[in-house]
PDB file of C-alpha atoms in Angstrom:
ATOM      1  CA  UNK A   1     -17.249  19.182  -0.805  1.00 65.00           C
ATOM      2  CA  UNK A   2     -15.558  21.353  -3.569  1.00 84.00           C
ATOM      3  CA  UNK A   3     -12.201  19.597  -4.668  1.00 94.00           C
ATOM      4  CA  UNK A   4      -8.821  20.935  -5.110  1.00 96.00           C
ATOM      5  CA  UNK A   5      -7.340  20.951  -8.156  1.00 97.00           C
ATOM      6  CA  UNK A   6      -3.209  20.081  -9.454  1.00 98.00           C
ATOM      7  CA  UNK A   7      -2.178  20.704  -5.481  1.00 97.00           C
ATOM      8  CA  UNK A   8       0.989  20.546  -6.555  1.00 98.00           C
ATOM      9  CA  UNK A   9       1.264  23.800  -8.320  1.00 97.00           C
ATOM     10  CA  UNK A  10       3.396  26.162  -6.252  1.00 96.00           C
ATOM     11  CA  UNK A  11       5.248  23.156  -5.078  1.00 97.00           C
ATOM     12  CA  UNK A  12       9.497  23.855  -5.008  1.00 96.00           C
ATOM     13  CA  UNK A  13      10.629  21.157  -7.660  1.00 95.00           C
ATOM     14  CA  UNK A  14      13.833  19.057  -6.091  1.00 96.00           C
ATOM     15  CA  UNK A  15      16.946  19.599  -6.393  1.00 94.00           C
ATOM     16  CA  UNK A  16      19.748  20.157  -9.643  1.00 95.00           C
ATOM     17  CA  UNK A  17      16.901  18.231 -11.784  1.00 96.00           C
ATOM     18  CA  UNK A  18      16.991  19.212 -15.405  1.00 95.00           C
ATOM     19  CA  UNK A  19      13.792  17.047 -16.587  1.00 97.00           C
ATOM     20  CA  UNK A  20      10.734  17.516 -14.856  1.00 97.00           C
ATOM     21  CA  UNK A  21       7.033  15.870 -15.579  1.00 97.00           C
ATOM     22  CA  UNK A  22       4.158  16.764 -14.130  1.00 97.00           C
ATOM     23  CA  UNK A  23       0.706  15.690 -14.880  1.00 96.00           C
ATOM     24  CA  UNK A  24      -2.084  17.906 -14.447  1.00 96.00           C
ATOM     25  CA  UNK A  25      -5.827  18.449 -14.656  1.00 96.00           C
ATOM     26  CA  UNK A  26      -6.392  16.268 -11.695  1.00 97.00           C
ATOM     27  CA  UNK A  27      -9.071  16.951  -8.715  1.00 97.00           C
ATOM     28  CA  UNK A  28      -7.702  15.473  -5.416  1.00 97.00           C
ATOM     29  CA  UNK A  29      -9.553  12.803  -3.740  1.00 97.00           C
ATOM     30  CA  UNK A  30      -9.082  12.006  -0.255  1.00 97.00           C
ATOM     31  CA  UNK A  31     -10.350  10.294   2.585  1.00 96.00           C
ATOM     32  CA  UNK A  32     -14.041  11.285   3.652  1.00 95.00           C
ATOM     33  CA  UNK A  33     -14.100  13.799   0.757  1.00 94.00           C
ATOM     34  CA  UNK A  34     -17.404  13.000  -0.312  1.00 93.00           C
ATOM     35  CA  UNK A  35     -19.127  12.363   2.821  1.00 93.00           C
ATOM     36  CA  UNK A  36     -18.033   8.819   3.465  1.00 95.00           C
ATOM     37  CA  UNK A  37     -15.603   8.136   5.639  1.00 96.00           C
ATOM     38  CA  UNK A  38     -13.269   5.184   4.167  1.00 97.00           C
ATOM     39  CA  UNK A  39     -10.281   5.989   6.805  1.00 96.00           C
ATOM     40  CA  UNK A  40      -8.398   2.242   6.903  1.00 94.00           C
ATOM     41  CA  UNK A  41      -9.639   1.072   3.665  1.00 95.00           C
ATOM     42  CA  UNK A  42     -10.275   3.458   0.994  1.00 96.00           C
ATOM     43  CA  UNK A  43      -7.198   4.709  -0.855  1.00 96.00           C
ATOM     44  CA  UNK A  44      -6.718   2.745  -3.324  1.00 96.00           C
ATOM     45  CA  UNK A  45     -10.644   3.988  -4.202  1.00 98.00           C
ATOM     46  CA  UNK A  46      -9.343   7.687  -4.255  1.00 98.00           C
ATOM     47  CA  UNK A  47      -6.382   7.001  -5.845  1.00 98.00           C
ATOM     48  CA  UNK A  48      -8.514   5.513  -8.672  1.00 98.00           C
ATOM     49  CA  UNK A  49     -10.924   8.612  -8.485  1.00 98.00           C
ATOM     50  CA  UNK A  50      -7.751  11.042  -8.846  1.00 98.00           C
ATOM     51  CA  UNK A  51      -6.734   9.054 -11.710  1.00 97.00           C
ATOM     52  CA  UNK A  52     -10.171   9.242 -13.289  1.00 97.00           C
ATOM     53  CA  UNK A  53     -10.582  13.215 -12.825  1.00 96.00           C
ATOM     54  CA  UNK A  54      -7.429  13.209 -15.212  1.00 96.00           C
ATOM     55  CA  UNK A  55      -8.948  11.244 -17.065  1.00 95.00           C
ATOM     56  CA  UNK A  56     -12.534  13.312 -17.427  1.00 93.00           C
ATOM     57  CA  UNK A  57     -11.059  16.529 -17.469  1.00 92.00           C
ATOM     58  CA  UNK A  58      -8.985  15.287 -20.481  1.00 88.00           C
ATOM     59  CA  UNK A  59     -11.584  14.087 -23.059  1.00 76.00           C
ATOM     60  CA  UNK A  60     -13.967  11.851 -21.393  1.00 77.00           C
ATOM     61  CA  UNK A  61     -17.332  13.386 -19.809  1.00 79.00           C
ATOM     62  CA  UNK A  62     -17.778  10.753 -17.886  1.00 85.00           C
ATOM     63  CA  UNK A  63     -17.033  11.901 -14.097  1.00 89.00           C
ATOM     64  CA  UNK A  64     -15.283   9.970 -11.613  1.00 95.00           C
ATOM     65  CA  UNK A  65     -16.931   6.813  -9.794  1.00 97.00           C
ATOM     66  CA  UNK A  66     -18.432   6.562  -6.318  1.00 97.00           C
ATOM     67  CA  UNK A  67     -16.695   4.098  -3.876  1.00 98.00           C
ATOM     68  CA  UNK A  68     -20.271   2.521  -4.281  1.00 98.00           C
ATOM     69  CA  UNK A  69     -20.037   2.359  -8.066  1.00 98.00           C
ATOM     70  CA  UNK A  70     -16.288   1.123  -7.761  1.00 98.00           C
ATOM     71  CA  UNK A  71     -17.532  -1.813  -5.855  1.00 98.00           C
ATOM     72  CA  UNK A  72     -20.405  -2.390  -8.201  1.00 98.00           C
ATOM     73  CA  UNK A  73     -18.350  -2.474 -11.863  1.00 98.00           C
ATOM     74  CA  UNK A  74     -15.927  -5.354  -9.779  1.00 98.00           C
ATOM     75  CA  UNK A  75     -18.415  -6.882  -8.867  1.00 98.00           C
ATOM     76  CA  UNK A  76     -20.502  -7.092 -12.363  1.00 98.00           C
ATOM     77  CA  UNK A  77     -17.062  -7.882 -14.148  1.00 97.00           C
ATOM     78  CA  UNK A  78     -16.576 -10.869 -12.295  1.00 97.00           C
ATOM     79  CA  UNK A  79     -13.576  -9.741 -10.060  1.00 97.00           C
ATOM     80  CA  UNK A  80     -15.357  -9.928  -6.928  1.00 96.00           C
ATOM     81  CA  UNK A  81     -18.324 -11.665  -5.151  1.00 97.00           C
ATOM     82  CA  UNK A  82     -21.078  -9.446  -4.472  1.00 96.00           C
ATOM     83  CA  UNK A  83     -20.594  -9.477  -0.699  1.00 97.00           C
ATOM     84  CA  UNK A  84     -17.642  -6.673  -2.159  1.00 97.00           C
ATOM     85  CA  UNK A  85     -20.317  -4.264  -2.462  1.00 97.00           C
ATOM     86  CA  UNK A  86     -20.666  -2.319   0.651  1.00 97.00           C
ATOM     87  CA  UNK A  87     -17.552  -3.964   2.007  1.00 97.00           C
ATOM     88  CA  UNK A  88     -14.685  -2.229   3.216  1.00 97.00           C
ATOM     89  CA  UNK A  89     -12.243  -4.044   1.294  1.00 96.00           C
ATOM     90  CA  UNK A  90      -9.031  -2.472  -0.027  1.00 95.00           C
ATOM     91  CA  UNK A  91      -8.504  -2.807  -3.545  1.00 96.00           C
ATOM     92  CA  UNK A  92      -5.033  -2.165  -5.566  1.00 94.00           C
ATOM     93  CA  UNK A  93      -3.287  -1.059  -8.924  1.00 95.00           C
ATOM     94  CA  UNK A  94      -5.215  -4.657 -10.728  1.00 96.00           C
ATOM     95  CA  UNK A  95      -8.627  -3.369  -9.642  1.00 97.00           C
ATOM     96  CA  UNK A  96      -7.708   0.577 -10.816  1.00 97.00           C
ATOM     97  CA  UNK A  97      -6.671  -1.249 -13.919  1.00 97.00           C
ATOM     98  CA  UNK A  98     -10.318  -3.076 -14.135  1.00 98.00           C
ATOM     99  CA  UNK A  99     -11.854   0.066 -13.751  1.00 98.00           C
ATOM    100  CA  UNK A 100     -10.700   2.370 -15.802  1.00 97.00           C
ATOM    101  CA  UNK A 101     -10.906  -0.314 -18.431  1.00 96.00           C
ATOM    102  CA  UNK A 102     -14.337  -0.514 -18.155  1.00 96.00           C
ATOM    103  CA  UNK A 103     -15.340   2.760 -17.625  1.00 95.00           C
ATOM    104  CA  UNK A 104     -13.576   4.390 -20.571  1.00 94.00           C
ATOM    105  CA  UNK A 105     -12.435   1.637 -22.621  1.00 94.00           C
ATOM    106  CA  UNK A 106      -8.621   2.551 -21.626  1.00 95.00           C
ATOM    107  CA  UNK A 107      -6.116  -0.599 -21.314  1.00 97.00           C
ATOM    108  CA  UNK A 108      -3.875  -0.202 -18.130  1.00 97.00           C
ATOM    109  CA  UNK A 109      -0.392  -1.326 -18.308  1.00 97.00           C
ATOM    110  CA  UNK A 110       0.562  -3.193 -14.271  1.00 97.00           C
ATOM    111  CA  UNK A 111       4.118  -2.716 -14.157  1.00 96.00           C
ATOM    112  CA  UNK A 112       5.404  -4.970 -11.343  1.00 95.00           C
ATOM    113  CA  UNK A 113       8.408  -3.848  -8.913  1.00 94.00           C
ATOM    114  CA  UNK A 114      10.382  -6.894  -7.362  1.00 92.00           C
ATOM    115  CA  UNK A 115      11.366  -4.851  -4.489  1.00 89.00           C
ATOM    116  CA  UNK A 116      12.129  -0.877  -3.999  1.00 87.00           C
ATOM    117  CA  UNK A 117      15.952  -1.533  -5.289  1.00 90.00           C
ATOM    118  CA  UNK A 118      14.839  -1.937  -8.411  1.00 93.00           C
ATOM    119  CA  UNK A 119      12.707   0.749  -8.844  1.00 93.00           C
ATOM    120  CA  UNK A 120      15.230   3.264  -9.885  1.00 93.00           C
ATOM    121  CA  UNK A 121      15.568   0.756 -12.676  1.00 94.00           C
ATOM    122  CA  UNK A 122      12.864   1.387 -14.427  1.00 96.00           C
ATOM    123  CA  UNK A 123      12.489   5.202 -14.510  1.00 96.00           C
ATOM    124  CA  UNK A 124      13.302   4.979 -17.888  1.00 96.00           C
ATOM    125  CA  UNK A 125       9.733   3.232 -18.228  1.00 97.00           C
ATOM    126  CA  UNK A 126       7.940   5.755 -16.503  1.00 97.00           C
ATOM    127  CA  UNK A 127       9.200   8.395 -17.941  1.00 97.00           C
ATOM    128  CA  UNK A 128       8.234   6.883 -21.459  1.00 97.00           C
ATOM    129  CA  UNK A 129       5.046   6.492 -19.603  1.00 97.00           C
ATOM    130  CA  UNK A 130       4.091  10.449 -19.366  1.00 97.00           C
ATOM    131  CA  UNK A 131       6.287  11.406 -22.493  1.00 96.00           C
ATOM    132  CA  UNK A 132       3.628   9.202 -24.410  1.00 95.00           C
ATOM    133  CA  UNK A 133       0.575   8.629 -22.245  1.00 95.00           C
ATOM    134  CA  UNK A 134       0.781  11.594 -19.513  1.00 94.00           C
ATOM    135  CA  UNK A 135      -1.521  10.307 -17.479  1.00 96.00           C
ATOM    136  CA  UNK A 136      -1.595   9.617 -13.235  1.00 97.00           C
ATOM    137  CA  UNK A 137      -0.185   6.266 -12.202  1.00 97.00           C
ATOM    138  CA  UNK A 138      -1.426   4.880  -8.970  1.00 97.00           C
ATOM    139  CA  UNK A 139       1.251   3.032  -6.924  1.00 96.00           C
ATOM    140  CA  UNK A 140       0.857   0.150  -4.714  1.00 92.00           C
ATOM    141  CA  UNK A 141       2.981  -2.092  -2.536  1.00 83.00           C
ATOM    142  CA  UNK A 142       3.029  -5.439  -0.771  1.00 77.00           C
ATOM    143  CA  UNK A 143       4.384  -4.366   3.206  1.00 72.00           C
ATOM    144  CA  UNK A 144       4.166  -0.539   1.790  1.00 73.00           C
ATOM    145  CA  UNK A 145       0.175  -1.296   1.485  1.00 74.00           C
ATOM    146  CA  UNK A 146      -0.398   2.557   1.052  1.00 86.00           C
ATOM    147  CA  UNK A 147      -1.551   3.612  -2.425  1.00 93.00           C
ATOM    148  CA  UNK A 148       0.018   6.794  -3.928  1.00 95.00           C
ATOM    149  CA  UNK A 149      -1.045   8.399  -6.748  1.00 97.00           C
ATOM    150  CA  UNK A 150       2.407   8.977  -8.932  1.00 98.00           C
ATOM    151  CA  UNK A 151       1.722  12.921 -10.344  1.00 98.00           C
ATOM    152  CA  UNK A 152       5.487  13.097 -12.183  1.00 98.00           C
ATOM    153  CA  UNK A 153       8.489  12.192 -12.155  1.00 98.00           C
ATOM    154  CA  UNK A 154      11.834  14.832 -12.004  1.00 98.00           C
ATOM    155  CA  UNK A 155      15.063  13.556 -13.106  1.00 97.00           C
ATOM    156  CA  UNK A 156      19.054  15.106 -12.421  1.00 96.00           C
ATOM    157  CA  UNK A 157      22.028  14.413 -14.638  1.00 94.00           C
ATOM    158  CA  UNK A 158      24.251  15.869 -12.489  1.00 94.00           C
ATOM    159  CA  UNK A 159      23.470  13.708  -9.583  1.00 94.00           C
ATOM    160  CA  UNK A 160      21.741  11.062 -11.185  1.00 94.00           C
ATOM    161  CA  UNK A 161      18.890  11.295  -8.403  1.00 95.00           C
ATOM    162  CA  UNK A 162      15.403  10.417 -10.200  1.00 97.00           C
ATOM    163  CA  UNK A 163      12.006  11.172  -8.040  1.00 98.00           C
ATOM    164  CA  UNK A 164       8.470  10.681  -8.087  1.00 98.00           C
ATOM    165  CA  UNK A 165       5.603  13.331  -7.230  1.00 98.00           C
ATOM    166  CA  UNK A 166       3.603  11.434  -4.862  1.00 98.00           C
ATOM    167  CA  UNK A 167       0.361  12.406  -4.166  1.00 98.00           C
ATOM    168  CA  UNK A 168      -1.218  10.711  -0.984  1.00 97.00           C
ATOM    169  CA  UNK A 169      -4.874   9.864  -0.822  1.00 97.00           C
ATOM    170  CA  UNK A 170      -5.039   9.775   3.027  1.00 96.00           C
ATOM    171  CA  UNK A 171      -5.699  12.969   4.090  1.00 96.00           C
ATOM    172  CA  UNK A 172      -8.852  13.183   6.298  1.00 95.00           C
ATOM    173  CA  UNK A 173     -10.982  16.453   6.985  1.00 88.00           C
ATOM    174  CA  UNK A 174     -14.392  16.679   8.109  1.00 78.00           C
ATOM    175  CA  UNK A 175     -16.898  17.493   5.299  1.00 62.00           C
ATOM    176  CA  UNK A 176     -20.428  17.284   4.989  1.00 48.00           C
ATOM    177  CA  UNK A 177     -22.299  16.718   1.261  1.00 46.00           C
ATOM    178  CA  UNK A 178     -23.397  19.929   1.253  1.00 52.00           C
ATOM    179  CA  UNK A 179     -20.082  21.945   1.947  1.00 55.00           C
ATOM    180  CA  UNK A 180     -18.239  23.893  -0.687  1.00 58.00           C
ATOM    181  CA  UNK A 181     -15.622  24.682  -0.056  1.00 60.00           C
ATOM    182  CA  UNK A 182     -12.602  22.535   1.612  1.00 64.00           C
ATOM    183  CA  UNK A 183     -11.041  24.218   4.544  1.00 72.00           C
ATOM    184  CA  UNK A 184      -7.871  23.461   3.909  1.00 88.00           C
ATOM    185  CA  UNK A 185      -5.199  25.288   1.162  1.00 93.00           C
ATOM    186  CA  UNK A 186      -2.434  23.602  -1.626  1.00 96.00           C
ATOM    187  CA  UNK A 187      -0.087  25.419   0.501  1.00 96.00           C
ATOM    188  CA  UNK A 188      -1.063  23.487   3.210  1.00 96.00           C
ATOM    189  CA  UNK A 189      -1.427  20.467   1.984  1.00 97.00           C
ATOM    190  CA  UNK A 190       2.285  20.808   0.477  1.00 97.00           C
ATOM    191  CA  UNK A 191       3.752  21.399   4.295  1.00 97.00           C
ATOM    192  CA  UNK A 192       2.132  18.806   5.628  1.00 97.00           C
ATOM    193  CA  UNK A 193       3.784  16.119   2.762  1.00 97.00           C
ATOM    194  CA  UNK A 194       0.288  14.979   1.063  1.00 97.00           C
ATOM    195  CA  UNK A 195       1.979  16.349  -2.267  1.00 98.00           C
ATOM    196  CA  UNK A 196       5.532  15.909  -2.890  1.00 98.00           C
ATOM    197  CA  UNK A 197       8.663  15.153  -4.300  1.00 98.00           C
ATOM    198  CA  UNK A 198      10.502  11.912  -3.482  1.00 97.00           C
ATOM    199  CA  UNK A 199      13.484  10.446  -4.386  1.00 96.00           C
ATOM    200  CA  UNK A 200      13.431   7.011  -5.747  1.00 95.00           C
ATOM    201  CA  UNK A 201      15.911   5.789  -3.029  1.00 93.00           C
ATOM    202  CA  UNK A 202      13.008   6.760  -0.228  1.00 93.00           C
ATOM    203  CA  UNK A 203      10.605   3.754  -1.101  1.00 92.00           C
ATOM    204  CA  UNK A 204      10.254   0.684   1.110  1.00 89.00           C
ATOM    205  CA  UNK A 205      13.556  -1.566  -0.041  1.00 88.00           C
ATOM    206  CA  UNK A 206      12.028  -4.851   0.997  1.00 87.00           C
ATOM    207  CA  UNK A 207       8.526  -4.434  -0.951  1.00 88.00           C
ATOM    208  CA  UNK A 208       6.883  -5.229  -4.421  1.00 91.00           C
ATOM    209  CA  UNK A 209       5.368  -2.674  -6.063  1.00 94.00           C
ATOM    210  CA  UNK A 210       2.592  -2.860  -8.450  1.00 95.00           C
ATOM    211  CA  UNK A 211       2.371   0.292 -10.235  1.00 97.00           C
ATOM    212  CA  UNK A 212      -1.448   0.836 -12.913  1.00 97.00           C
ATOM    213  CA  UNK A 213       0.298   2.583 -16.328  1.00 98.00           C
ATOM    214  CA  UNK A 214      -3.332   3.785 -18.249  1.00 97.00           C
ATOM    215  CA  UNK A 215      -2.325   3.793 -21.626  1.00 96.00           C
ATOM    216  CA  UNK A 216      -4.480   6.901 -22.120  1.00 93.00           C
ATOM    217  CA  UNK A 217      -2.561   7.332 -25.750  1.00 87.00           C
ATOM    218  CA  UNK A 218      -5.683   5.483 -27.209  1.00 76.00           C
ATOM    219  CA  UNK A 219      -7.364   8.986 -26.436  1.00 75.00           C
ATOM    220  CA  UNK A 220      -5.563  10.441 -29.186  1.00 69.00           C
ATOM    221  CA  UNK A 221      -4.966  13.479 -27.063  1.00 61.00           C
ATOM    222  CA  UNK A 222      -3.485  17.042 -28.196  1.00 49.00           C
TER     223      UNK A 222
END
């Protein structure tokens, strides 16, 4: 299946914000878009694949990883047993940390989240975070076990409302290895909520976060 690319452009930013930050350059992985169908277990894998089409289409050749080839750099790091490899285990921002490590010798920053109060806390961080190192974050959570790939971030003075461009890996459509093309459109995918903007306040309150900060800036990127 062909991939979409940035789905967020065309998107209507929120509102009264005077700073906005998008990353782009991304493909969008998503449930079952490469044949296998990971529905239950598998975002955290397409988050990380998101993350590394940035990545690729930035100044690395090196294409984004198969679920397969996920499990198998885990596994030969030492993070997990080799019974991982085939599993349908989840994995979180740690293992997209691993990953991308190893792949293209990029450090990832885990910036943990007590709980969803005290996220608005440290927007300053993330927004140092694409000022500096512009790269995809993906987003995980402890009761909020859905990973999110974090696209940009829009700020208001006015209101003093910060939010996050959340990209959700869990969109499912049929596909076959041998499509081309994906049925659906970024205008669709933008009504139906797999791309948008949130505001800060909207997280899970009660939840830790763990959100993977590559620190692409080792790149040396223009």
């Amino acid at each position: 299946m062909k991939l979409l690319q940035d789905i967020h452009e065309g998107l209507d930013p929120p509102p009264n914000c005077d700073e906005i930050i998008v990353s782009s350059g991304y493909e969008y992985y998503h449930y079952n878009c490469d044949g296998v169908d990971d529905r239950g277990w598998g975002c955290g894998y397409r988050t990380l694949q998101t993350v590394c089409s940035w990545i690729s289409s930035k100044a690395v050749s090196q294409p984004a990883p198969s679920l397969h080839q996920i499990q198998e750099i885990l596994v030969a790091i030492g993070d997990k047993e080799k019974g991982f490899i085939g599993s349908k285990e989840w994995i979180g921002s740690v293992e997209v940390g691993l990953v991308i490590d190893k792949l293209y010798d990029i450090p990832c920053k885990i910036l943990h989240v007590s709980n969803g109060y005290q996220l608005n806390s440290h927007i300053q961080e993330i927004r140092n975070h694409f000022l500096s190192n512009q790269s995809i974050l993906m987003m995980g959570g402890e009761s909020d076990t859905s990973s999110k790939g974090i696209v940009g971030l829009a700020t208001s003075s006015l209101t003093s409302d910060s939010y996050l461009l959340v990209l959700d890996p869990h969109y499912y459509e049929l596909s076959t290895l041998d499509d081309n093309e994906q049925t659906t459109t970024k205008s669709t995918l933008q009504r139906d909520g797999w791309i948008q903007w949130r505001n800060i306040n909207s997280f899970h309150l009660n939840t830790f976060y763990n959100i993977c900060l590559p620190q692409t800036k080792v790149l040396n990127m223009t």
